[in-house]
CSV table of C-alpha atoms in Angstrom, one decimal:
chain,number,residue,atom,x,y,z
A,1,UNK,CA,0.0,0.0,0.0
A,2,UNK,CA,1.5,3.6,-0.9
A,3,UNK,CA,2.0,6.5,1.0
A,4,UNK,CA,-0.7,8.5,-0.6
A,5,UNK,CA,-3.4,5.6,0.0
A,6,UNK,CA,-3.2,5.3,3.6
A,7,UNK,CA,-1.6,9.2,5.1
A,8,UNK,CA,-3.7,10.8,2.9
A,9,UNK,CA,-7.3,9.2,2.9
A,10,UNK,CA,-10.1,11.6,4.8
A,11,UNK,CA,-10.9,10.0,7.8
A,12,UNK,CA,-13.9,10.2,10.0
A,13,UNK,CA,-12.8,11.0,13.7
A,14,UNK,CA,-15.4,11.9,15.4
A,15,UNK,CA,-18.2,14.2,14.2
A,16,UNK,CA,-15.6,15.7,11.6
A,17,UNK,CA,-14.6,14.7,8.3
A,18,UNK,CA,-10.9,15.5,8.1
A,19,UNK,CA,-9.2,16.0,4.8
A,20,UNK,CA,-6.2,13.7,5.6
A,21,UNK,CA,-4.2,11.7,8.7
A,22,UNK,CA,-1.9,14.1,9.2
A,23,UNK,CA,-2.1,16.0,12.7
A,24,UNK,CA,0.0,18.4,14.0
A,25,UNK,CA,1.2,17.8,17.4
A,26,UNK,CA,0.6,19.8,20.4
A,27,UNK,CA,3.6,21.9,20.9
A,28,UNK,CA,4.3,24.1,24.1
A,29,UNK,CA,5.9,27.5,21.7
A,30,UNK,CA,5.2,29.9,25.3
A,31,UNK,CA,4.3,33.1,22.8
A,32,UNK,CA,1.0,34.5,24.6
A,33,UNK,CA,0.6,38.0,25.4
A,34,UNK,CA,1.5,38.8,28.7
A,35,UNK,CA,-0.2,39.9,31.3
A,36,UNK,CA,-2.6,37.3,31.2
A,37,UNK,CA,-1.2,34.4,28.7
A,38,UNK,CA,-3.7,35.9,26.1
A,39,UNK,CA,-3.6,34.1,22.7
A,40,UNK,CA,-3.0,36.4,20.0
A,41,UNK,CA,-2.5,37.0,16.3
A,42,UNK,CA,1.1,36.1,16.1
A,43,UNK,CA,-0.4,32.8,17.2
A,44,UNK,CA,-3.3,32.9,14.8
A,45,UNK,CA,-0.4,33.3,11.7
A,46,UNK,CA,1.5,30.3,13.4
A,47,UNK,CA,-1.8,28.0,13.7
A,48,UNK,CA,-3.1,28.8,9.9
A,49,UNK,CA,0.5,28.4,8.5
A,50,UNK,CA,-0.2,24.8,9.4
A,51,UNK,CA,-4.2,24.2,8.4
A,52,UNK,CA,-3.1,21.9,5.8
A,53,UNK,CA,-3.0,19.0,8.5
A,54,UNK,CA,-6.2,17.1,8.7
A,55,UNK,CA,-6.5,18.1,12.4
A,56,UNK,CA,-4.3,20.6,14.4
A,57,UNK,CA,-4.1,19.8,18.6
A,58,UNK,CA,-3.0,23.1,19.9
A,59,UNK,CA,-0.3,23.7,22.4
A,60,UNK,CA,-1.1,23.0,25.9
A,61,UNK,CA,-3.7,25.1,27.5
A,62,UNK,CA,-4.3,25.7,31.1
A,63,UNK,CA,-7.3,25.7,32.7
A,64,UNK,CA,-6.9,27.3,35.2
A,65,UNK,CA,-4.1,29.4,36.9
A,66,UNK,CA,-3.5,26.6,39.5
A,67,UNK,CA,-3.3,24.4,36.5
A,68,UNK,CA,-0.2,26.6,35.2
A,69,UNK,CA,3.3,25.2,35.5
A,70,UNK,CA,5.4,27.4,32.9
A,71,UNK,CA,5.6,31.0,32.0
A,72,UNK,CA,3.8,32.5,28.9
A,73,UNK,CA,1.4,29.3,28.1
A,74,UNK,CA,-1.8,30.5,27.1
A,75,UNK,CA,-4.9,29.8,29.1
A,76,UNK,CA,-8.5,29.0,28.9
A,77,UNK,CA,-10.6,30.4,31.7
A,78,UNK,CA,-11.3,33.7,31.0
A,79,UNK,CA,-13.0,36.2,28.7
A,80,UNK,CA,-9.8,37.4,27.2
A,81,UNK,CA,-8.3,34.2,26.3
A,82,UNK,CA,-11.1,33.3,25.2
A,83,UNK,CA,-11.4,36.1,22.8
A,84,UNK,CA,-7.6,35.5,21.7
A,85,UNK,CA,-8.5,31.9,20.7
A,86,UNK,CA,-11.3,32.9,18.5
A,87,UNK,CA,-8.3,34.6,16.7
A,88,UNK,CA,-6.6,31.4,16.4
A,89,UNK,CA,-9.7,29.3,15.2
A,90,UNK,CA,-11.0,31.8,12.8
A,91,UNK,CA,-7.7,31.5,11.2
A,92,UNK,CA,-7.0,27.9,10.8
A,93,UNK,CA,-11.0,27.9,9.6
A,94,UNK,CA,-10.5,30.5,6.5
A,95,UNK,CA,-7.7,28.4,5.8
A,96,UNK,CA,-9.5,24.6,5.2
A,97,UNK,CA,-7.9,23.7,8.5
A,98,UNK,CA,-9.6,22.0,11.7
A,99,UNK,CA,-8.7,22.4,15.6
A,100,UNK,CA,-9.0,21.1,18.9
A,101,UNK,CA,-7.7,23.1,21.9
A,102,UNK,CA,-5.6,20.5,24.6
A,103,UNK,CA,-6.8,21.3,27.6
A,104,UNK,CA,-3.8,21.0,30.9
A,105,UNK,CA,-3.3,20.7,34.2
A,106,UNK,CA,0.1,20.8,35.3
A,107,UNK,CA,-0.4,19.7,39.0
A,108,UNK,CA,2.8,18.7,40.8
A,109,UNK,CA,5.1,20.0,37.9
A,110,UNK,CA,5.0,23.4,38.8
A,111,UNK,CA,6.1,26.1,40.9
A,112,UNK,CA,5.1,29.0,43.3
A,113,UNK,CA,5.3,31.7,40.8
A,114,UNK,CA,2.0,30.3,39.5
A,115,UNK,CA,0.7,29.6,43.2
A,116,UNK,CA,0.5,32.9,44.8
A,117,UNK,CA,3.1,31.7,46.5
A,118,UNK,CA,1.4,29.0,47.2
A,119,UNK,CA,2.6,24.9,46.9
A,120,UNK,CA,1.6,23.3,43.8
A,121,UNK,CA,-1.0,20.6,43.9
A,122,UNK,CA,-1.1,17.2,42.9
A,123,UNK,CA,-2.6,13.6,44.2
A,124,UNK,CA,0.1,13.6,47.3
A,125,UNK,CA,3.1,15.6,48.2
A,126,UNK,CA,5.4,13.7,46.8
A,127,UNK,CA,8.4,16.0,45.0
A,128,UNK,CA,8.7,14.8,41.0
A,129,UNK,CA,12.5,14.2,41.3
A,130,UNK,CA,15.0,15.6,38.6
A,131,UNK,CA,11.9,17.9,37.1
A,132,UNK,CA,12.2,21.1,36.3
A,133,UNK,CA,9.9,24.2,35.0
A,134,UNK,CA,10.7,27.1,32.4
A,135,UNK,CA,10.2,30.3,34.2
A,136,UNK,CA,10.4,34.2,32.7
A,137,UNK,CA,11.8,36.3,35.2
A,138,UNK,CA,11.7,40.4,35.9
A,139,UNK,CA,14.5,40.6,33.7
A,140,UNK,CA,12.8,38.9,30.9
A,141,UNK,CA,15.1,35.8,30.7
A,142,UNK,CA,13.4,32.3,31.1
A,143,UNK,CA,15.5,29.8,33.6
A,144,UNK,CA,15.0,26.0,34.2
A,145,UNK,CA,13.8,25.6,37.9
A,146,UNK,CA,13.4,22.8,39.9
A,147,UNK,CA,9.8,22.1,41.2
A,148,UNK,CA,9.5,22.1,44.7
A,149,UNK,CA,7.3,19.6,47.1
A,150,UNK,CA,3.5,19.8,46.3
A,151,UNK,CA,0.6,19.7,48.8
A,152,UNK,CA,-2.0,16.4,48.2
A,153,UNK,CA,-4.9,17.8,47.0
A,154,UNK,CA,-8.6,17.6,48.8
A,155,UNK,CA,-11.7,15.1,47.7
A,156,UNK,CA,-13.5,18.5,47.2
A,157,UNK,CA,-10.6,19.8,45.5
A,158,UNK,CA,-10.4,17.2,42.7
A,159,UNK,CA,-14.0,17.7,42.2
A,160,UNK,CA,-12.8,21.5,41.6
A,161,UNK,CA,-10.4,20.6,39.0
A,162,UNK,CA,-12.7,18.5,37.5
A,163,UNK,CA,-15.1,21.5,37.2
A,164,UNK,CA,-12.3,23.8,35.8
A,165,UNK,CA,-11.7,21.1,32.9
A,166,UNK,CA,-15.5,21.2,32.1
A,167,UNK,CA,-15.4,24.9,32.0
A,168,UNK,CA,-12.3,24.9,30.0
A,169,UNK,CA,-13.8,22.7,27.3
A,170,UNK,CA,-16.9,25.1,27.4
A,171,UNK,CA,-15.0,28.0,26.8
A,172,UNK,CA,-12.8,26.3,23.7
A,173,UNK,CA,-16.3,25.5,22.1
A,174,UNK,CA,-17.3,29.3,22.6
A,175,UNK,CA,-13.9,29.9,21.1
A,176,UNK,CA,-14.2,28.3,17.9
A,177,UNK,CA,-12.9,25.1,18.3
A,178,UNK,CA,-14.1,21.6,16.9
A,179,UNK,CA,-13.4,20.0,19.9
A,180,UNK,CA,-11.2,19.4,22.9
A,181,UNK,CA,-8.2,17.1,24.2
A,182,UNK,CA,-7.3,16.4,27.9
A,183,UNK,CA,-3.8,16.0,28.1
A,184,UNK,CA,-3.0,13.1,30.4
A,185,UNK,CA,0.0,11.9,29.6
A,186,UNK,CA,3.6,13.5,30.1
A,187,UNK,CA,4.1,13.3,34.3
A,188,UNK,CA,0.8,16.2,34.4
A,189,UNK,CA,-1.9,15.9,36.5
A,190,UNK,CA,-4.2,13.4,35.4
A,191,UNK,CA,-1.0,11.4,34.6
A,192,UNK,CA,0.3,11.7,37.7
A,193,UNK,CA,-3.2,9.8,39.0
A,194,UNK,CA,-3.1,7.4,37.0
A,195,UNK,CA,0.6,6.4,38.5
A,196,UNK,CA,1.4,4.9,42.0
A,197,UNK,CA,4.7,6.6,42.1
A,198,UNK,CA,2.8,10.0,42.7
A,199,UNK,CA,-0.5,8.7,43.9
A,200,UNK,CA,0.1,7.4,47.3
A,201,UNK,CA,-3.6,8.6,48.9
A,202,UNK,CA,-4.9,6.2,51.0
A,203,UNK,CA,-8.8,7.4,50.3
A,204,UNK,CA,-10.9,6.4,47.4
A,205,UNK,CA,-8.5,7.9,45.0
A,206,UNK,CA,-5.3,5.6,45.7
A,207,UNK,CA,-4.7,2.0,45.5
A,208,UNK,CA,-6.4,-0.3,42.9
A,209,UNK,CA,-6.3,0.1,39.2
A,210,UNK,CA,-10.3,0.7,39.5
A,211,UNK,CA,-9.2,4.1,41.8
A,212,UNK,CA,-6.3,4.8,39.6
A,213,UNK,CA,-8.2,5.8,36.7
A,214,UNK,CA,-11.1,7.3,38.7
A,215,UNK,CA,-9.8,10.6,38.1
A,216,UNK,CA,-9.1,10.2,34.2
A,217,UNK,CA,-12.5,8.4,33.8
A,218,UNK,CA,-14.9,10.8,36.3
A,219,UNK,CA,-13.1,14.2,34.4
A,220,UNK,CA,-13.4,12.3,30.9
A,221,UNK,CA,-17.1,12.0,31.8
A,222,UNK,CA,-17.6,15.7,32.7
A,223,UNK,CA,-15.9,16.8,29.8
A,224,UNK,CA,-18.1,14.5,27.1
A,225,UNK,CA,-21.3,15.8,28.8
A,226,UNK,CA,-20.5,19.4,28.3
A,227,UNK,CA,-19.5,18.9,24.8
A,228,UNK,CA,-20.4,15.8,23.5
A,229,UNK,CA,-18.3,12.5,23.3
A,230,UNK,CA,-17.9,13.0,19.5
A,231,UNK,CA,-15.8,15.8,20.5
A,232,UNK,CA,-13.5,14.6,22.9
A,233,UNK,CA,-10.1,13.3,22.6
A,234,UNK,CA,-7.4,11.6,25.5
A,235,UNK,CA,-3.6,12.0,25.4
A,236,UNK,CA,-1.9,9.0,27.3
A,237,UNK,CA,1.7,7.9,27.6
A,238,UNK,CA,2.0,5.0,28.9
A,239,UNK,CA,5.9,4.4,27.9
A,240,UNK,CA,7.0,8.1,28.7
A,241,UNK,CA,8.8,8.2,32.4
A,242,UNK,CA,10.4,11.7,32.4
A,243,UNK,CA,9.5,13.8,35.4
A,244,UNK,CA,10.2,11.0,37.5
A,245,UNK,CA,7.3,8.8,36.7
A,246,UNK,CA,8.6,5.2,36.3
A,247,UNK,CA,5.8,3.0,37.1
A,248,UNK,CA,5.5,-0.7,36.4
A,249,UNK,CA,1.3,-0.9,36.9
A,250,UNK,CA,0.7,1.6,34.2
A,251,UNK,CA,0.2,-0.5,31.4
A,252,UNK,CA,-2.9,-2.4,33.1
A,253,UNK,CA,-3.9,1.2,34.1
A,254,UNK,CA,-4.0,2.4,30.6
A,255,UNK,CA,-6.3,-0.2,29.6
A,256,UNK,CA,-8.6,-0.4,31.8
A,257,UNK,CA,-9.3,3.5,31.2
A,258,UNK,CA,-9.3,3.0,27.8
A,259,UNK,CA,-11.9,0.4,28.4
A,260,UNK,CA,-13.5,2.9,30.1
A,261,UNK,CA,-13.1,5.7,27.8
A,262,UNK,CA,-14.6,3.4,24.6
A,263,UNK,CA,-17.7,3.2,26.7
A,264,UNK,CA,-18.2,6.7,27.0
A,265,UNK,CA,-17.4,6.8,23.3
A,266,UNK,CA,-14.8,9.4,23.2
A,267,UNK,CA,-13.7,10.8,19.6
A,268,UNK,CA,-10.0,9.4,19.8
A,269,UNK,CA,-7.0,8.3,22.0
A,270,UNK,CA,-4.0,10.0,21.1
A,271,UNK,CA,-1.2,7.6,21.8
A,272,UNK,CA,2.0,9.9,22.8
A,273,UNK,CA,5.2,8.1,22.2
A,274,UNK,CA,8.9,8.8,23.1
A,275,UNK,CA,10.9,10.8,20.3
A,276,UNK,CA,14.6,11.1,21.3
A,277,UNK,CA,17.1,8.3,20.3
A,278,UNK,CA,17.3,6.0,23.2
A,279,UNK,CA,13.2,6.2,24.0
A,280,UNK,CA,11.8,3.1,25.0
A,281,UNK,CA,9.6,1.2,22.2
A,282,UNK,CA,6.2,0.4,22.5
A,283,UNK,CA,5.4,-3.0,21.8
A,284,UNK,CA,3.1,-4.1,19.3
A,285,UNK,CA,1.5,-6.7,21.9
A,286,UNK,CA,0.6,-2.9,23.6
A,287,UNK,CA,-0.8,-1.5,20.4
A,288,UNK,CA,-2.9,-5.2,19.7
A,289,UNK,CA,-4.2,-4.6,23.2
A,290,UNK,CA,-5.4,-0.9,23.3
A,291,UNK,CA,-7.5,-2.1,19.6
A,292,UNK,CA,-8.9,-4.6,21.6
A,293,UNK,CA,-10.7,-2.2,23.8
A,294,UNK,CA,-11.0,0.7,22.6
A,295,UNK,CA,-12.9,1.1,19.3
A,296,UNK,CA,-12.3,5.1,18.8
A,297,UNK,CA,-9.9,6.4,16.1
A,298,UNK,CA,-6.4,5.8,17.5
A,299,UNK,CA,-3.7,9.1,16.7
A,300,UNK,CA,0.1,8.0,17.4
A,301,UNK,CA,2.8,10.5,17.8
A,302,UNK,CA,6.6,9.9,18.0
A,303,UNK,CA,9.6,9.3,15.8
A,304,UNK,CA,7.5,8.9,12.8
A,305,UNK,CA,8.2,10.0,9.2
A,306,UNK,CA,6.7,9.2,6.0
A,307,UNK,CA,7.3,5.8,5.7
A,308,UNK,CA,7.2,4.5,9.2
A,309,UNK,CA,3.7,6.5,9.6
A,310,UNK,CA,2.6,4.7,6.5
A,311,UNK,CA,3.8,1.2,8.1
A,312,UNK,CA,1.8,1.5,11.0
A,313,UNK,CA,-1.6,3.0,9.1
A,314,UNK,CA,-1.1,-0.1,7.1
A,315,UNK,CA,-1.3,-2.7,10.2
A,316,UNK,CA,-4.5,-1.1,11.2
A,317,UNK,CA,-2.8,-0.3,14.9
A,318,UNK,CA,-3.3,3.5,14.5
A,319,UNK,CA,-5.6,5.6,12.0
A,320,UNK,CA,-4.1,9.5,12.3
A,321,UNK,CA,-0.3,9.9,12.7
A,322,UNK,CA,0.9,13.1,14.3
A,323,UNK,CA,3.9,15.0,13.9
A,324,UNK,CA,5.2,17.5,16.1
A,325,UNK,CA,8.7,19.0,15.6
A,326,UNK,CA,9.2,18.6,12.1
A,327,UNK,CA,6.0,21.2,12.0
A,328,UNK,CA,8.1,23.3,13.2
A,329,UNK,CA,10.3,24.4,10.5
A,330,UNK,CA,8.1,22.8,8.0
A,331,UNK,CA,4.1,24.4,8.0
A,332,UNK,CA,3.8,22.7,4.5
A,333,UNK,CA,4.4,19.5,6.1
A,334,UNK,CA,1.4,17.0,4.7
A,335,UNK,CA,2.8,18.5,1.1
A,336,UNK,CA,6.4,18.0,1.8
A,337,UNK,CA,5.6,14.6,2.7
A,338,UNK,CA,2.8,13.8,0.1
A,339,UNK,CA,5.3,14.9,-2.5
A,340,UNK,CA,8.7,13.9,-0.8
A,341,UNK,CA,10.1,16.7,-0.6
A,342,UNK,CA,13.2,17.7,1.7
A,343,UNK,CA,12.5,18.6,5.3
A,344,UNK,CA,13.7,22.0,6.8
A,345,UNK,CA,14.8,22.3,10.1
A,346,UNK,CA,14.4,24.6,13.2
A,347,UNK,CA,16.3,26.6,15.4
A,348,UNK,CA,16.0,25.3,18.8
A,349,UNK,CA,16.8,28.1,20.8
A,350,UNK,CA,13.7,30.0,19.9
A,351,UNK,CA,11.2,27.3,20.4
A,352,UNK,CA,10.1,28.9,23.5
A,353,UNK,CA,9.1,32.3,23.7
A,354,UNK,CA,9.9,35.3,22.0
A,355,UNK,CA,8.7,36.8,19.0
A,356,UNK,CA,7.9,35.8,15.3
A,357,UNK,CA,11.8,34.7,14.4
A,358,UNK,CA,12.0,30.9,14.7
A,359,UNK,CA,8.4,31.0,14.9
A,360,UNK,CA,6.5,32.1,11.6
A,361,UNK,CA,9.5,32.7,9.2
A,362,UNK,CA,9.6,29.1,8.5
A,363,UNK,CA,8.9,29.4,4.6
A,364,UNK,CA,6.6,26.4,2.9
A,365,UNK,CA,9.1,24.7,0.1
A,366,UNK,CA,9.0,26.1,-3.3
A,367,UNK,CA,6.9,25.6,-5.9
C-alpha cells in the first residue's frame, strides 16, 4: 500500500470529516501575550500556516491558573483568552484547516510563581524528582527551575479541578474550536493519577487500578457531557517516564481507562510516544491490546516519518499519525511529505518564547 493511500485518505474522527491523517502535534511555543497568557494573532499566523493538516491539537492550554506550571502558556478560563483563541480558530478555519484546543493541568510539575506563592498541587506531596519548569523572570530571561514539594490535593478539590476542565472545554467550544483534548500523559496531572509513584492517597483515589483511573474516567465523563463525546479526545503515555514517573502498573492502568473511555465513546486516543534516540519502544502486543478495547480512532505521535507512519496505518494499529517538531520548521508538512520533498529544520533556541523569528518565518518549500 503507498503512502498517498493510507496518510492521505479523509478519515472520519469523530463528528468531523478530516481532509487527511496528518495532525499536528501539540507543541508548548510559550508566545502569549503577557499579562494574562492571552492568545494572540502572532499565534493565529503560526496556527493557519499549518491548516493543511487534517486536524491541528493546539499547544497545551491551562485551565486554570493553579493548573499553570510554565511561564507564557496561554490559558482557557477567561474572557480574554477566550477572545484570543477565536483569533486562532478563525484563522485555521479561512484556511481549510480544523482544531482542537488540549486542555492542561500541570499539578505537581510546577512552581510558586503560578501559586501565589502557594505549593503546587497534585494527588500527594510527593516532590517529582530531577523535574524542572521554564520560568520568565523580571528581567525577561526564562530559567529551568526545579519544582519544589506539592501539597495532596482535597476530595472536594479534585471535584474542583474536574469542574475547571468542564469549564475549560466550554470555553474552547465558545472559542471556535471543533473539539477538545485532555492531556494526560507526560508526568501532568491526570498522569500523575493514574501512576502509583505519585498517587500514594490512601482514600478512594489511591490504590487499585479501578481508583487509579477514577480521576481520568470521572473528568473524561464531565468533559463529554458538556461537549459531546464526538468531541473529545485523551492524550496517554503509557511508555514516557520523564519527570520521574517510572511505574511498572501503568500499562494495566492504561487499559482499563481506555476500556472505560470506549464506553463513554470518546472521539480518539492519542497515543504519545517517546521521540529522542534511546526512548523506549512500545510494543506491538501494547498496540494489539489498546484495539482490543477501545474502538475510537487511534492518533500515534513519535519518531515517525513518511514511511514509518505509512507502516503503522497499514497494520490497522493507529488511524491519524501526528507529527510534532518537524511542524516546526516545516508548516507545508502534509505537502512535503505527500510529495517527498526535503524537510527543513528549526532553530531550537527559539522554540520557546519570543517573537515571530524561529516562529513564523519558517517558509513552505517552493513551488
Amino acid at each position: 500500500m503507498s503512502l498517498a493511500n493510507t496518510l492521505f485518505d479523509p478519515v472520519q474522527l469523530g463528528n468531523l470529516q478530516l481532509s487527511n491523517r496528518v495532525v499536528m502535534a501539540p507543541m508548548t511555543r510559550a508566545r502569549s501575550s503577557q499579562p494574562g497568557d492571552i492568545p494572540n494573532a502572532m499565534m493565529a499566523e503560526y496556527y493557519a500556516q499549518r491548516a493543511s493538516a487534517g486536524l491541528i491539537v493546539s499547544e497545551a492550554t491551562q485551565i486554570s491558573r493553579q493548573g499553570q506550571g510554565y511561564s507564557f502558556t496561554p490559558g482557557i478560563y477567561d474572557a480574554a483568552q477566550v477572545a484570543g483563541w477565536r483569533l486562532v480558530t478563525d484563522a485555521v478555519h479561512a484556511a481549510g484547516g480544523k482544531i482542537f484546543l488540549q486542555l492542561w493541568h500541570v499539578g505537581r510539575v510546577s512552581h510558586s510563581v503560578f501559586q501565589d506563592g502557594g505549593a503546587p498541587v497534585a494527588p500527594s506531596a510527593i516532590q517529582p524528582r530531577g523535574t524542572q519548569v521554564w520560568i520568565v523572570g523580571d528581567d525577561g530571561i526564562g530559567r529551568m527551575v526545579d519544582c519544589p514539594t506539592p501539597r495532596a490535593l482535597s476530595v472536594a478539590e479534585i471535584q474542583d479541578v474536574i469542574a475547571d476542565f468542564r469549564r475549560g472545554a466550554a470555553n474552547a467550544i465558545a472559542a471556535g474550536f471543533d473539539g477538545v483534548e485532555i492531556h494526560g500523559g507526560n508526568g501532568y496531572l491526570v498522569d500523575q493519577f493514574l501512576r502509583t509513584v505519585s498517587n500514594q492517597r490512601d482514600d478512594q483515589y489511591g490504590g487499585p487500578v479501578e481508583n487509579r483511573t477514577r480521576f481520568l474516567l470521572e473528568l473524561a465523563a464531565a468533559v463529554a457531557d458538556e461537549i459531546g463525546a464526538d468531541r473529545l479526545g485523551i492524550r496517554l503515555a503509557p511508555y514516557i517516564t520523564f519527570k520521574d514517573m517510572a511505574d511498572p502498573e501503568i500499562v494495566p492502568a492504561i487499559l482499563h481507562a481506555a476500556a472505560g473511555l470506549d464506553r463513554l465513546g470518546i472521539a480518539y486516543i492519542h497515543l504519545s510516544e517517546a521521540d529522542w534516540d534511546d526512548a523506549p519502544t512500545i510494543p506491538d502486543q501494547f498496540r494489539h491490546d489498546l484495539r482490543a478495547v477501545f474502538n475510537g480512532s487511534l492518533i500515534v505521535a513519535g519518531r515517525y516519518d513518511g514511511a514509518r507512519a505509512a507502516q503503522i496505518l497499514e497494520q490497522g494499529l493507529a488511524d491519524l499519525v501526528a507529527f510534532g517538531r518537524p511542524f516546526v520548521g516545516n508548516p507545508d508538512l502534509p505537502r512535503r511529505l505527500a510529495e517527498n520533498l526535503p524537510l527543513a529544520g528549526h532553530d531550537g533556541a527559539t522554540l520557546f518564547g519570543g517573537e515571530h523569528a524561529g516562529y513564523t518565518d519558517y517558509p513552505p518549500a517552493s513551488a
